[in-house]
């Protein structure tokens, strides 16, 4: 953090270091360290955990970025994939002076204490860029792994889909089984240029005592499309995220898909905001959640129509398996132009007992029957995602069939 050009961000961060987030519980980050005791390598446990979030470090897939705690263990420039660059963010900022124009432009460093901490205690992060007009069919994969107890991981990621390009990224964030109490405050900035398409899929698999505060900003230019798929099915202590997309170019699109299985005493506070700034822009947010145990889930969504011929839709579908859990939907639609069309729908309820009885009548044990119905409810069918990746997500949801119900009594 000695670069002169970054000093202004550091000063802004210092002023915001105690600023609470607009949403979610306030987390005391002073107990977490950014200097881990010892370093983990790419051992078999790490490889196995990374596979659980869809990241294969054996190199059978495309370019791979793999960060454990604060160390980048693997950053394979996707030389085998034409038109893709990938490297640690600090290296990219040193290599490309023009990249400074993107740094902290999609969101503010002073947004809250978590963005401030990410600047003051930044621990790597990845830079991924697709070249103009390149259609990158092979997914790029990245994994942010916490391997040490008590660590605060604060990466800063910058992703750019240049004009006319297509880019598909799958990322996994997870923690080692020995790293129980950890914190993650990753920052991600997305820039989707004119007529480009970026599909970003994130799978979270944290520990029971993980505190997670991702901060995300998105800018989509004319004709661009941004699709993000978020999946989490493992217990987590407390996660809060509220990414914001700015559709600045005519006809730009953004879609947020979330699939959540909330268990034990997890607190999951997720949502997104979409600004329909330019003519003909459209945004959609679809949130599907199953809650059990004593978990608490909040789904916040906000769409702001600011120009003519714009459309936005919010959707929340929730299933409660236990009376001790809760789901709260908080939709907000704001029309700032007479020619904008905004809508929302929400439905939250319990498991359909007739479906459960139907399965049990055919010899399926109750626990397995519940798992089947939960899996069917959450089944992604995610648009813009290659079928192979959809199968990976389905395979993770399939674990619910075998394990969720017996392990998650009400």
PDB file of N, CA and C in Angstrom, residues 263-300:
ATOM      1  N   UNK A 263     -29.247 -23.496   7.413  1.00  0.00           N
ATOM      2  CA  UNK A 263     -29.401 -24.534   8.438  1.00  0.00           C
ATOM      3  C   UNK A 263     -28.755 -24.103   9.747  1.00  0.00           C
ATOM      4  N   UNK A 264     -28.994 -24.931  10.769  1.00  0.00           N
ATOM      5  CA  UNK A 264     -28.499 -24.658  12.124  1.00  0.00           C
ATOM      6  C   UNK A 264     -28.892 -23.241  12.535  1.00  0.00           C
ATOM      7  N   UNK A 265     -27.963 -22.481  13.119  1.00  0.00           N
ATOM      8  CA  UNK A 265     -28.300 -21.130  13.564  1.00  0.00           C
ATOM      9  C   UNK A 265     -27.692 -20.064  12.658  1.00  0.00           C
ATOM     10  N   UNK A 266     -27.601 -20.378  11.390  1.00  0.00           N
ATOM     11  CA  UNK A 266     -27.028 -19.440  10.419  1.00  0.00           C
ATOM     12  C   UNK A 266     -27.849 -18.154  10.345  1.00  0.00           C
ATOM     13  N   UNK A 267     -27.146 -17.063  10.133  1.00  0.00           N
ATOM     14  CA  UNK A 267     -27.785 -15.779   9.827  1.00  0.00           C
ATOM     15  C   UNK A 267     -27.360 -15.400   8.417  1.00  0.00           C
ATOM     16  N   UNK A 268     -28.319 -15.328   7.514  1.00  0.00           N
ATOM     17  CA  UNK A 268     -28.029 -15.078   6.098  1.00  0.00           C
ATOM     18  C   UNK A 268     -28.841 -13.875   5.650  1.00  0.00           C
ATOM     19  N   UNK A 269     -28.148 -12.796   5.361  1.00  0.00           N
ATOM     20  CA  UNK A 269     -28.776 -11.523   5.000  1.00  0.00           C
ATOM     21  C   UNK A 269     -28.264 -11.132   3.614  1.00  0.00           C
ATOM     22  N   UNK A 270     -29.063 -11.447   2.598  1.00  0.00           N
ATOM     23  CA  UNK A 270     -28.610 -11.256   1.220  1.00  0.00           C
ATOM     24  C   UNK A 270     -29.621 -10.440   0.431  1.00  0.00           C
ATOM     25  N   UNK A 271     -29.147  -9.847  -0.611  1.00  0.00           N
ATOM     26  CA  UNK A 271     -30.029  -9.090  -1.489  1.00  0.00           C
ATOM     27  C   UNK A 271     -29.218  -8.432  -2.581  1.00  0.00           C
ATOM     28  N   UNK A 272     -29.851  -7.531  -3.297  1.00  0.00           N
ATOM     29  CA  UNK A 272     -29.137  -6.797  -4.336  1.00  0.00           C
ATOM     30  C   UNK A 272     -29.936  -5.570  -4.739  1.00  0.00           C
ATOM     31  N   UNK A 273     -29.247  -4.655  -5.353  1.00  0.00           N
ATOM     32  CA  UNK A 273     -29.867  -3.427  -5.846  1.00  0.00           C
ATOM     33  C   UNK A 273     -29.493  -3.258  -7.315  1.00  0.00           C
ATOM     34  N   UNK A 274     -30.486  -2.871  -8.124  1.00  0.00           N
ATOM     35  CA  UNK A 274     -30.248  -2.677  -9.555  1.00  0.00           C
ATOM     36  C   UNK A 274     -30.743  -1.285  -9.954  1.00  0.00           C
ATOM     37  N   UNK A 275     -29.849  -0.486 -10.488  1.00  0.00           N
ATOM     38  CA  UNK A 275     -30.215   0.830 -11.020  1.00  0.00           C
ATOM     39  C   UNK A 275     -30.436   0.705 -12.529  1.00  0.00           C
ATOM     40  N   UNK A 276     -31.661   0.963 -12.970  1.00  0.00           N
ATOM     41  CA  UNK A 276     -31.979   0.960 -14.399  1.00  0.00           C
ATOM     42  C   UNK A 276     -31.766   2.386 -14.903  1.00  0.00           C
ATOM     43  N   UNK A 277     -30.540   2.708 -15.208  1.00  0.00           N
ATOM     44  CA  UNK A 277     -30.167   4.099 -15.468  1.00  0.00           C
ATOM     45  C   UNK A 277     -30.415   4.532 -16.913  1.00  0.00           C
ATOM     46  N   UNK A 278     -30.221   3.618 -17.853  1.00  0.00           N
ATOM     47  CA  UNK A 278     -30.311   3.981 -19.266  1.00  0.00           C
ATOM     48  C   UNK A 278     -31.586   3.439 -19.894  1.00  0.00           C
ATOM     49  N   UNK A 279     -31.941   3.997 -21.021  1.00  0.00           N
ATOM     50  CA  UNK A 279     -33.139   3.571 -21.738  1.00  0.00           C
ATOM     51  C   UNK A 279     -33.060   2.092 -22.123  1.00  0.00           C
ATOM     52  N   UNK A 280     -34.186   1.399 -21.904  1.00  0.00           N
ATOM     53  CA  UNK A 280     -34.270   0.018 -22.344  1.00  0.00           C
ATOM     54  C   UNK A 280     -33.534  -0.980 -21.475  1.00  0.00           C
ATOM     55  N   UNK A 281     -33.099  -0.589 -20.314  1.00  0.00           N
ATOM     56  CA  UNK A 281     -32.393  -1.533 -19.445  1.00  0.00           C
ATOM     57  C   UNK A 281     -33.391  -2.392 -18.663  1.00  0.00           C
ATOM     58  N   UNK A 282     -32.915  -3.551 -18.205  1.00  0.00           N
ATOM     59  CA  UNK A 282     -33.788  -4.448 -17.454  1.00  0.00           C
ATOM     60  C   UNK A 282     -32.994  -5.190 -16.399  1.00  0.00           C
ATOM     61  N   UNK A 283     -33.652  -5.465 -15.279  1.00  0.00           N
ATOM     62  CA  UNK A 283     -33.002  -6.178 -14.184  1.00  0.00           C
ATOM     63  C   UNK A 283     -33.954  -7.147 -13.524  1.00  0.00           C
ATOM     64  N   UNK A 284     -33.408  -8.247 -13.021  1.00  0.00           N
ATOM     65  CA  UNK A 284     -34.232  -9.271 -12.374  1.00  0.00           C
ATOM     66  C   UNK A 284     -33.455  -9.899 -11.234  1.00  0.00           C
ATOM     67  N   UNK A 285     -34.157 -10.200 -10.158  1.00  0.00           N
ATOM     68  CA  UNK A 285     -33.557 -10.882  -9.024  1.00  0.00           C
ATOM     69  C   UNK A 285     -34.469 -12.022  -8.597  1.00  0.00           C
ATOM     70  N   UNK A 286     -33.937 -13.244  -8.580  1.00  0.00           N
ATOM     71  CA  UNK A 286     -34.700 -14.430  -8.183  1.00  0.00           C
ATOM     72  C   UNK A 286     -33.994 -15.072  -7.003  1.00  0.00           C
ATOM     73  N   UNK A 287     -34.719 -15.219  -5.910  1.00  0.00           N
ATOM     74  CA  UNK A 287     -34.136 -15.710  -4.659  1.00  0.00           C
ATOM     75  C   UNK A 287     -34.930 -16.921  -4.201  1.00  0.00           C
ATOM     76  N   UNK A 288     -34.261 -18.085  -4.103  1.00  0.00           N
ATOM     77  CA  UNK A 288     -34.919 -19.306  -3.628  1.00  0.00           C
ATOM     78  C   UNK A 288     -34.210 -19.782  -2.367  1.00  0.00           C
ATOM     79  N   UNK A 289     -34.987 -20.000  -1.309  1.00  0.00           N
ATOM     80  CA  UNK A 289     -34.365 -20.324  -0.033  1.00  0.00           C
ATOM     81  C   UNK A 289     -35.167 -21.390   0.700  1.00  0.00           C
ATOM     82  N   UNK A 290     -34.450 -22.286   1.369  1.00  0.00           N
ATOM     83  CA  UNK A 290     -35.027 -23.243   2.313  1.00  0.00           C
ATOM     84  C   UNK A 290     -34.373 -22.983   3.663  1.00  0.00           C
ATOM     85  N   UNK A 291     -35.192 -22.807   4.697  1.00  0.00           N
ATOM     86  CA  UNK A 291     -34.627 -22.552   6.026  1.00  0.00           C
ATOM     87  C   UNK A 291     -35.037 -23.663   6.983  1.00  0.00           C
ATOM     88  N   UNK A 292     -34.109 -24.030   7.843  1.00  0.00           N
ATOM     89  CA  UNK A 292     -34.355 -25.069   8.833  1.00  0.00           C
ATOM     90  C   UNK A 292     -33.564 -24.732  10.098  1.00  0.00           C
ATOM     91  N   UNK A 293     -33.650 -25.597  11.090  1.00  0.00           N
ATOM     92  CA  UNK A 293     -32.974 -25.318  12.349  1.00  0.00           C
ATOM     93  C   UNK A 293     -33.505 -24.041  12.973  1.00  0.00           C
ATOM     94  N   UNK A 294     -32.602 -23.180  13.429  1.00  0.00           N
ATOM     95  CA  UNK A 294     -32.991 -21.868  13.969  1.00  0.00           C
ATOM     96  C   UNK A 294     -32.437 -20.750  13.091  1.00  0.00           C
ATOM     97  N   UNK A 295     -32.234 -21.049  11.843  1.00  0.00           N
ATOM     98  CA  UNK A 295     -31.645 -20.072  10.924  1.00  0.00           C
ATOM     99  C   UNK A 295     -32.582 -18.888  10.692  1.00  0.00           C
ATOM    100  N   UNK A 296     -31.965 -17.771  10.382  1.00  0.00           N
ATOM    101  CA  UNK A 296     -32.708 -16.560  10.033  1.00  0.00           C
ATOM    102  C   UNK A 296     -32.210 -16.067   8.676  1.00  0.00           C
ATOM    103  N   UNK A 297     -33.151 -15.858   7.754  1.00  0.00           N
ATOM    104  CA  UNK A 297     -32.797 -15.447   6.398  1.00  0.00           C
ATOM    105  C   UNK A 297     -33.524 -14.153   6.059  1.00  0.00           C
ATOM    106  N   UNK A 298     -32.778 -13.231   5.491  1.00  0.00           N
ATOM    107  CA  UNK A 298     -33.350 -11.973   5.021  1.00  0.00           C
ATOM    108  C   UNK A 298     -33.044 -11.844   3.526  1.00  0.00           C
ATOM    109  N   UNK A 299     -34.049 -11.515   2.764  1.00  0.00           N
ATOM    110  CA  UNK A 299     -33.850 -11.259   1.328  1.00  0.00           C
ATOM    111  C   UNK A 299     -34.269  -9.826   1.033  1.00  0.00           C
ATOM    112  N   UNK A 300     -33.287  -9.005   0.745  1.00  0.00           N
ATOM    113  CA  UNK A 300     -33.556  -7.608   0.416  1.00  0.00           C
ATOM    114  C   UNK A 300     -33.367  -7.412  -1.089  1.00  0.00           C
TER     115      UNK A 300
END
